[in-house]
């Protein structure tokens, strides 16, 4: 069982021929640091499972860039509005480091629904997980203090703090880089 099959098995609870059927539609793709997975106005026609590297989801309104999320190993990279509804993206998705992915094309993603009876149930669970995670992010931004948001993200993925420029992390947590530096300095002094 390769890592993609292992992840499909773990994430979706599938084994055997169904898991192999899904895995057979993915191919390996790579992005070099700085390359774009998606730009605003483009329709995302892929769903990727990130094997390695980091990808930054962000919006650029002309005055500032706002980091929405940073995806790393074992995360999914897509724009659901494009993949599901064929709508153009409002976001950039850019590789922060050289990155490797397993990628399925939109037409193969749709065909899985025709081939596997339980695919629609699995898809619903996948989208529900995405929604729950987004709901948690919104909750953290609206209800947590800056220090609590820092701890939430640090507990979720401490490696980001060694690999990602602080201004991106600060933006993603809804704070200024100065606030993030102050919080980090305080945490370091407590350690």
mmCIF file of C-alpha atoms in Angstrom:
data_model
loop_
_atom_site.group_PDB
_atom_site.id
_atom_site.type_symbol
_atom_site.label_atom_id
_atom_site.label_comp_id
_atom_site.label_asym_id
_atom_site.label_seq_id
_atom_site.Cartn_x
_atom_site.Cartn_y
_atom_site.Cartn_z
ATOM 1 C CA UNK A 1 0.000 0.000 0.000
ATOM 2 C CA UNK A 2 1.522 3.335 -1.044
ATOM 3 C CA UNK A 3 1.105 6.529 0.972
ATOM 4 C CA UNK A 4 -1.889 7.705 -1.084
ATOM 5 C CA UNK A 5 -3.710 4.403 -0.589
ATOM 6 C CA UNK A 6 -2.840 4.534 3.106
ATOM 7 C CA UNK A 7 -4.235 8.067 3.380
ATOM 8 C CA UNK A 8 -7.431 7.185 1.475
ATOM 9 C CA UNK A 9 -7.849 4.160 3.714
ATOM 10 C CA UNK A 10 -7.283 6.206 6.875
ATOM 11 C CA UNK A 11 -9.234 9.329 5.853
ATOM 12 C CA UNK A 12 -12.211 7.664 4.166
ATOM 13 C CA UNK A 13 -12.178 4.233 5.812
ATOM 14 C CA UNK A 14 -11.879 2.402 2.495
ATOM 15 C CA UNK A 15 -9.891 -0.737 1.782
ATOM 16 C CA UNK A 16 -9.460 -3.223 -1.012
ATOM 17 C CA UNK A 17 -10.606 -2.625 -4.561
ATOM 18 C CA UNK A 18 -12.612 0.543 -3.794
ATOM 19 C CA UNK A 19 -9.568 2.200 -2.269
ATOM 20 C CA UNK A 20 -7.412 1.078 -5.205
ATOM 21 C CA UNK A 21 -10.034 2.352 -7.665
ATOM 22 C CA UNK A 22 -9.924 5.828 -6.110
ATOM 23 C CA UNK A 23 -6.123 5.842 -5.880
ATOM 24 C CA UNK A 24 -5.792 4.821 -9.544
ATOM 25 C CA UNK A 25 -7.246 8.184 -10.635
ATOM 26 C CA UNK A 26 -4.547 10.220 -8.898
ATOM 27 C CA UNK A 27 -1.243 11.082 -10.546
ATOM 28 C CA UNK A 28 1.870 12.644 -9.081
ATOM 29 C CA UNK A 29 2.385 16.350 -9.735
ATOM 30 C CA UNK A 30 5.028 18.797 -8.537
ATOM 31 C CA UNK A 31 5.307 22.529 -8.013
ATOM 32 C CA UNK A 32 8.524 24.437 -7.524
ATOM 33 C CA UNK A 33 8.782 27.106 -4.866
ATOM 34 C CA UNK A 34 6.904 30.183 -6.089
ATOM 35 C CA UNK A 35 4.835 28.343 -8.718
ATOM 36 C CA UNK A 36 1.069 28.773 -8.625
ATOM 37 C CA UNK A 37 -1.403 25.949 -8.186
ATOM 38 C CA UNK A 38 -4.227 28.421 -8.867
ATOM 39 C CA UNK A 39 -4.709 32.135 -9.550
ATOM 40 C CA UNK A 40 -7.785 34.358 -9.149
ATOM 41 C CA UNK A 41 -10.196 34.054 -12.060
ATOM 42 C CA UNK A 42 -9.132 30.507 -12.876
ATOM 43 C CA UNK A 43 -11.486 27.585 -12.284
ATOM 44 C CA UNK A 44 -9.870 24.860 -10.182
ATOM 45 C CA UNK A 45 -10.340 21.539 -11.929
ATOM 46 C CA UNK A 46 -8.225 19.395 -9.610
ATOM 47 C CA UNK A 47 -8.121 18.045 -6.084
ATOM 48 C CA UNK A 48 -4.661 17.336 -4.705
ATOM 49 C CA UNK A 49 -3.364 15.515 -1.685
ATOM 50 C CA UNK A 50 -0.135 17.168 -0.557
ATOM 51 C CA UNK A 51 2.715 14.680 -0.105
ATOM 52 C CA UNK A 52 5.346 17.247 0.825
ATOM 53 C CA UNK A 53 6.013 20.965 0.907
ATOM 54 C CA UNK A 54 3.878 23.946 1.814
ATOM 55 C CA UNK A 55 1.217 25.799 -0.181
ATOM 56 C CA UNK A 56 -0.190 29.209 0.730
ATOM 57 C CA UNK A 57 -3.819 30.163 0.065
ATOM 58 C CA UNK A 58 -4.172 33.941 -0.044
ATOM 59 C CA UNK A 59 -6.151 36.877 -1.373
ATOM 60 C CA UNK A 60 -4.481 40.019 -2.728
ATOM 61 C CA UNK A 61 -6.812 43.013 -2.731
ATOM 62 C CA UNK A 62 -4.176 45.329 -4.202
ATOM 63 C CA UNK A 63 -3.370 46.989 -0.884
ATOM 64 C CA UNK A 64 -2.460 43.899 1.098
ATOM 65 C CA UNK A 65 -2.250 40.131 0.930
ATOM 66 C CA UNK A 66 -4.339 38.158 3.394
ATOM 67 C CA UNK A 67 -3.230 34.593 4.041
ATOM 68 C CA UNK A 68 -6.235 32.320 4.358
ATOM 69 C CA UNK A 69 -4.404 29.078 5.048
ATOM 70 C CA UNK A 70 -1.108 27.260 4.657
ATOM 71 C CA UNK A 71 -1.389 23.649 3.643
ATOM 72 C CA UNK A 72 1.306 21.110 4.399
ATOM 73 C CA UNK A 73 1.967 17.393 4.200
ATOM 74 C CA UNK A 74 -1.191 15.270 4.315
ATOM 75 C CA UNK A 75 -3.501 18.197 3.507
ATOM 76 C CA UNK A 76 -5.834 18.655 0.564
ATOM 77 C CA UNK A 77 -5.294 21.473 -1.924
ATOM 78 C CA UNK A 78 -8.195 22.641 -4.075
ATOM 79 C CA UNK A 79 -10.755 25.381 -4.475
ATOM 80 C CA UNK A 80 -14.089 23.678 -3.758
ATOM 81 C CA UNK A 81 -16.079 26.416 -5.510
ATOM 82 C CA UNK A 82 -14.301 25.505 -8.742
ATOM 83 C CA UNK A 83 -14.108 21.752 -8.263
ATOM 84 C CA UNK A 84 -17.788 21.372 -7.330
ATOM 85 C CA UNK A 85 -19.530 24.391 -8.934
ATOM 86 C CA UNK A 86 -17.129 25.451 -11.741
ATOM 87 C CA UNK A 87 -16.820 28.947 -10.262
ATOM 88 C CA UNK A 88 -13.669 31.033 -10.716
ATOM 89 C CA UNK A 89 -11.345 31.313 -7.755
ATOM 90 C CA UNK A 90 -10.892 34.483 -5.734
ATOM 91 C CA UNK A 91 -7.688 33.159 -4.197
ATOM 92 C CA UNK A 92 -4.115 32.445 -5.107
ATOM 93 C CA UNK A 93 -2.664 29.072 -4.176
ATOM 94 C CA UNK A 94 1.119 29.224 -4.361
ATOM 95 C CA UNK A 95 3.889 26.797 -3.396
ATOM 96 C CA UNK A 96 5.958 28.234 -0.545
ATOM 97 C CA UNK A 97 8.446 25.387 -0.979
ATOM 98 C CA UNK A 98 9.031 22.720 -3.593
ATOM 99 C CA UNK A 99 5.912 20.581 -3.229
ATOM 100 C CA UNK A 100 4.734 17.149 -4.345
ATOM 101 C CA UNK A 101 1.086 16.187 -4.747
ATOM 102 C CA UNK A 102 -1.183 13.334 -5.727
ATOM 103 C CA UNK A 103 -3.745 14.963 -8.019
ATOM 104 C CA UNK A 104 -7.099 13.878 -9.422
ATOM 105 C CA UNK A 105 -8.696 15.737 -12.335
ATOM 106 C CA UNK A 106 -12.243 17.035 -11.979
ATOM 107 C CA UNK A 107 -13.672 14.689 -14.636
ATOM 108 C CA UNK A 108 -12.192 11.651 -12.831
ATOM 109 C CA UNK A 109 -13.478 12.968 -9.513
ATOM 110 C CA UNK A 110 -16.995 13.148 -11.029
ATOM 111 C CA UNK A 111 -16.658 9.701 -12.648
ATOM 112 C CA UNK A 112 -15.930 8.118 -9.285
ATOM 113 C CA UNK A 113 -19.545 8.908 -8.382
ATOM 114 C CA UNK A 114 -20.664 6.803 -11.327
ATOM 115 C CA UNK A 115 -18.332 3.887 -10.532
ATOM 116 C CA UNK A 116 -18.505 3.639 -6.752
ATOM 117 C CA UNK A 117 -21.937 3.619 -5.102
ATOM 118 C CA UNK A 118 -20.571 4.923 -1.777
ATOM 119 C CA UNK A 119 -18.574 7.775 -3.392
ATOM 120 C CA UNK A 120 -21.291 10.379 -2.821
ATOM 121 C CA UNK A 121 -21.416 9.487 0.867
ATOM 122 C CA UNK A 122 -17.608 9.764 1.080
ATOM 123 C CA UNK A 123 -17.679 13.058 -0.804
ATOM 124 C CA UNK A 124 -20.287 14.376 1.615
ATOM 125 C CA UNK A 125 -18.078 13.388 4.564
ATOM 126 C CA UNK A 126 -15.050 15.042 2.934
ATOM 127 C CA UNK A 127 -16.913 18.305 2.327
ATOM 128 C CA UNK A 128 -18.404 18.169 5.837
ATOM 129 C CA UNK A 129 -14.877 17.840 7.284
ATOM 130 C CA UNK A 130 -13.773 20.834 5.218
ATOM 131 C CA UNK A 131 -16.764 22.799 6.477
ATOM 132 C CA UNK A 132 -16.142 21.852 10.120
ATOM 133 C CA UNK A 133 -12.513 22.892 9.846
ATOM 134 C CA UNK A 134 -13.510 26.207 8.259
ATOM 135 C CA UNK A 135 -16.096 26.719 10.984
ATOM 136 C CA UNK A 136 -13.397 26.131 13.607
ATOM 137 C CA UNK A 137 -11.118 28.676 11.888
ATOM 138 C CA UNK A 138 -13.890 31.274 11.797
ATOM 139 C CA UNK A 139 -14.665 30.621 15.456
ATOM 140 C CA UNK A 140 -11.008 31.078 16.374
ATOM 141 C CA UNK A 141 -10.754 34.357 14.485
ATOM 142 C CA UNK A 142 -13.961 35.793 15.908
ATOM 143 C CA UNK A 143 -13.873 34.600 19.485
ATOM 144 C CA UNK A 144 -10.294 33.920 20.534
ATOM 145 C CA UNK A 145 -7.776 36.476 21.680
ATOM 146 C CA UNK A 146 -4.545 36.757 19.683
ATOM 147 C CA UNK A 147 -2.622 34.578 22.143
ATOM 148 C CA UNK A 148 -5.306 31.891 22.012
ATOM 149 C CA UNK A 149 -5.214 31.885 18.192
ATOM 150 C CA UNK A 150 -1.433 31.512 18.355
ATOM 151 C CA UNK A 151 -1.739 28.509 20.691
ATOM 152 C CA UNK A 152 -4.467 26.946 18.534
ATOM 153 C CA UNK A 153 -2.340 27.111 15.384
ATOM 154 C CA UNK A 154 0.853 26.159 17.177
ATOM 155 C CA UNK A 155 -0.830 23.069 18.660
ATOM 156 C CA UNK A 156 -2.327 22.211 15.275
ATOM 157 C CA UNK A 157 0.952 22.500 13.340
ATOM 158 C CA UNK A 158 4.076 23.635 15.239
ATOM 159 C CA UNK A 159 6.311 23.019 12.198
ATOM 160 C CA UNK A 160 4.768 25.991 10.402
ATOM 161 C CA UNK A 161 6.463 28.337 12.854
ATOM 162 C CA UNK A 162 9.888 27.149 11.668
ATOM 163 C CA UNK A 163 9.105 27.040 7.953
ATOM 164 C CA UNK A 164 6.784 29.926 7.083
ATOM 165 C CA UNK A 165 7.535 33.673 7.104
ATOM 166 C CA UNK A 166 6.001 35.267 10.182
ATOM 167 C CA UNK A 167 4.015 37.832 8.185
ATOM 168 C CA UNK A 168 2.067 34.983 6.525
ATOM 169 C CA UNK A 169 1.350 33.310 9.859
ATOM 170 C CA UNK A 170 0.310 36.612 11.429
ATOM 171 C CA UNK A 171 -2.040 37.337 8.544
ATOM 172 C CA UNK A 172 -3.532 33.855 8.747
ATOM 173 C CA UNK A 173 -4.217 34.343 12.466
ATOM 174 C CA UNK A 174 -5.701 37.829 11.976
ATOM 175 C CA UNK A 175 -2.958 39.771 13.734
ATOM 176 C CA UNK A 176 -0.075 42.048 12.860
ATOM 177 C CA UNK A 177 3.465 40.671 12.575
ATOM 178 C CA UNK A 178 4.385 42.826 15.585
ATOM 179 C CA UNK A 179 1.686 41.176 17.717
ATOM 180 C CA UNK A 180 2.880 37.730 16.645
ATOM 181 C CA UNK A 181 6.497 38.636 17.480
ATOM 182 C CA UNK A 182 5.430 39.863 20.908
ATOM 183 C CA UNK A 183 3.475 36.647 21.595
ATOM 184 C CA UNK A 184 6.364 34.453 20.409
ATOM 185 C CA UNK A 185 8.821 36.387 22.559
ATOM 186 C CA UNK A 186 6.560 35.942 25.573
ATOM 187 C CA UNK A 187 6.225 32.187 24.878
ATOM 188 C CA UNK A 188 9.992 31.824 24.528
ATOM 189 C CA UNK A 189 10.607 33.570 27.840
ATOM 190 C CA UNK A 190 8.118 31.216 29.553
ATOM 191 C CA UNK A 191 9.851 28.114 28.211
#
